XYZ file of C-alpha atoms in Angstrom:
207
model
C 46.097 28.228 27.567
C 45.902 24.635 28.819
C 42.231 24.408 27.872
C 43.034 25.841 24.445
C 45.668 23.176 23.787
C 43.330 20.420 24.994
C 40.652 21.714 22.660
C 43.119 21.865 19.776
C 44.356 18.329 20.416
C 40.797 17.050 20.656
C 39.907 18.606 17.290
C 43.118 17.233 15.784
C 42.296 13.752 17.062
C 38.764 13.926 15.635
C 40.208 15.037 12.297
C 42.767 12.235 12.259
C 40.207 9.606 13.192
C 37.938 10.880 10.432
C 40.816 10.836 7.977
C 41.838 7.286 8.820
C 38.230 6.004 8.763
C 37.736 6.884 5.071
C 40.103 4.244 3.656
C 38.387 1.620 5.812
C 35.019 2.565 4.318
C 36.517 2.555 0.846
C 37.907 -0.902 1.519
C 34.466 -2.020 2.691
C 32.747 -0.837 -0.488
C 35.344 -2.580 -2.642
C 34.998 -5.784 -0.616
C 31.204 -5.737 -0.796
C 31.287 -5.073 -4.536
C 33.644 -8.023 -5.023
C 31.427 -10.192 -2.812
C 28.379 -9.448 -4.959
C 30.340 -10.095 -8.149
C 31.588 -13.455 -6.848
C 28.150 -14.561 -5.640
C 26.423 -13.566 -8.881
C 29.059 -15.345 -10.951
C 28.616 -18.504 -8.869
C 24.825 -18.410 -9.294
C 25.071 -17.792 -13.055
C 27.517 -20.697 -13.413
C 25.040 -22.968 -11.629
C 22.149 -21.787 -13.802
C 24.158 -22.481 -16.938
C 25.022 -26.019 -15.846
C 22.326 -27.906 -17.757
C 23.583 -31.301 -16.579
C 22.773 -30.605 -12.929
C 19.402 -31.747 -11.590
C 17.171 -28.860 -10.521
C 16.881 -29.864 -6.820
C 20.664 -30.077 -6.516
C 21.080 -26.810 -8.420
C 18.624 -25.009 -6.137
C 20.343 -26.363 -3.026
C 23.724 -25.137 -4.253
C 22.320 -21.731 -5.193
C 20.910 -21.266 -1.689
C 24.248 -22.360 -0.241
C 25.821 -19.519 -2.240
C 23.411 -16.687 -1.455
C 21.981 -17.400 2.012
C 25.153 -16.411 3.946
C 25.060 -12.812 2.675
C 21.379 -12.161 3.500
C 20.072 -11.075 6.903
C 16.683 -12.736 6.551
C 15.672 -12.076 10.160
C 16.087 -8.332 9.688
C 14.257 -8.493 6.349
C 11.378 -10.282 8.071
C 11.146 -7.627 10.789
C 11.369 -4.756 8.291
C 8.670 -6.293 6.108
C 6.329 -6.459 9.092
C 7.169 -3.127 10.708
C 8.062 -2.382 14.331
C 4.431 -1.912 15.424
C 3.224 -5.344 14.349
C 6.489 -7.114 15.201
C 6.309 -6.003 18.854
C 2.645 -7.051 19.057
C 3.590 -10.654 18.205
C 4.330 -13.267 20.825
C 7.823 -14.853 20.668
C 6.222 -17.972 19.151
C 4.492 -15.893 16.468
C 7.713 -14.013 15.720
C 9.578 -17.297 15.285
C 6.917 -18.762 12.992
C 6.603 -15.575 10.962
C 10.384 -15.391 10.451
C 10.547 -19.046 9.398
C 7.624 -18.731 6.974
C 8.863 -15.435 5.557
C 12.342 -16.810 4.861
C 10.870 -19.940 3.283
C 8.569 -17.932 1.004
C 11.349 -15.490 0.080
C 13.736 -18.286 -0.863
C 11.056 -20.157 -2.818
C 10.164 -16.991 -4.710
C 13.830 -16.329 -5.477
C 14.344 -19.817 -6.874
C 11.144 -19.600 -8.931
C 12.263 -16.332 -10.499
C 15.606 -17.879 -11.435
C 13.690 -20.218 -13.739
C 13.050 -17.131 -15.896
C 16.771 -16.787 -16.556
C 17.595 -17.261 -20.251
C 21.373 -16.821 -20.411
C 21.447 -13.032 -19.925
C 24.646 -11.398 -18.741
C 24.859 -9.719 -15.333
C 26.986 -6.615 -14.864
C 27.943 -5.360 -11.396
C 28.426 -1.603 -10.998
C 30.662 0.124 -8.461
C 29.488 -0.074 -4.844
C 28.543 3.252 -3.251
C 28.238 4.468 0.331
C 24.770 5.667 1.329
C 25.170 7.030 4.850
C 26.254 3.956 6.853
C 25.007 1.515 4.237
C 26.504 0.167 1.009
C 24.488 -0.169 -2.181
C 25.628 -2.332 -5.075
C 23.885 -1.781 -8.392
C 23.755 -4.635 -10.889
C 22.168 -5.025 -14.306
C 20.566 -7.969 -16.059
C 21.631 -7.389 -19.646
C 20.030 -8.947 -22.711
C 20.483 -8.080 -26.378
C 17.569 -5.638 -26.269
C 17.262 -4.523 -22.650
C 19.016 -3.756 -19.361
C 17.246 -4.108 -16.016
C 18.530 -2.684 -12.746
C 18.788 -4.387 -9.350
C 20.283 -2.819 -6.222
C 21.560 -4.902 -3.317
C 21.444 -2.946 -0.050
C 23.933 -3.910 2.664
C 24.373 -2.904 6.283
C 27.002 -3.981 8.782
C 26.104 -6.388 11.576
C 28.587 -8.242 13.793
C 31.434 -6.903 11.616
C 29.913 -8.469 8.517
C 28.089 -6.859 5.618
C 24.647 -8.380 5.005
C 21.850 -7.710 2.527
C 18.766 -6.237 4.211
C 16.831 -5.360 1.047
C 16.949 -5.729 -2.729
C 15.504 -3.132 -5.071
C 14.313 -4.536 -8.413
C 13.327 -2.135 -11.188
C 13.103 0.603 -8.552
C 10.835 -1.437 -6.269
C 11.965 -2.595 -2.812
C 11.288 -6.253 -1.960
C 10.883 -5.375 1.727
C 8.463 -2.528 0.987
C 6.468 -4.713 -1.412
C 5.972 -7.357 1.248
C 5.252 -4.712 3.873
C 2.503 -3.222 1.719
C 0.915 -6.640 1.176
C 1.189 -7.611 4.848
C -0.153 -4.270 6.082
C -3.517 -4.647 4.370
C -4.063 -8.103 5.840
C -2.868 -7.100 9.305
C -5.225 -4.116 9.437
C -8.223 -6.206 8.462
C -7.531 -9.444 10.318
C -4.448 -9.337 12.517
C -1.495 -11.650 12.982
C -3.112 -15.089 12.771
C -4.722 -14.588 9.327
C -1.348 -13.395 8.021
C 0.411 -16.464 9.378
C -2.289 -18.694 7.900
C -1.821 -17.143 4.471
C 1.958 -17.384 4.691
C 1.609 -21.117 5.273
C 0.181 -21.398 1.739
C 2.833 -21.490 -0.999
C 2.657 -18.677 -3.540
C 0.403 -16.527 -1.366
C 2.540 -13.395 -1.726
C 4.541 -12.084 -4.687
C 7.560 -9.863 -5.122
C 8.790 -7.882 -8.146
C 11.282 -9.482 -10.507
C 13.774 -8.289 -13.067
C 11.323 -9.512 -15.699
C 8.478 -7.502 -14.197
C 6.512 -10.706 -13.461
């Protein structure tokens, strides 16, 4: 009888913990959705400020978006566990630095394509332990989809990938890196990354 009661109480506790965890997850999705909405609004406001010099505008845009991205994780995912572990610590550090620099430069370059479209943010959804936030770049004749993918690290939600028109940025880079790594190894990849514009990612304009 004692074992039966212990088993019952254990099941009840599991049920209660599961019940109380759902509102927390719901709160997380709402918070992440609001975060994306705020960040996008701030970036759009900066893009629409025609009086601001471009260097200052770009600096402020990066100040807005950098805190919500986990660039180190994106760098590792774009390379893959096999190649990442084959790198020396010095190579890992240089690759991460170059990858982040290229990713940020590419992002800022693509913003130059912005022509006053509206951006709509859809409801955030739970995908296993991750949160996906779908947004749309809306013009008079078209609507293009972008999905920001978040995971939780150190009690904060960070972007680890962005899907543009159904294409993952991380997977796009990984595909490009993989071909070079198989044919030449780490050093040729690092050498190419040192050259601006050496790799491309998809954009909401398909360019």
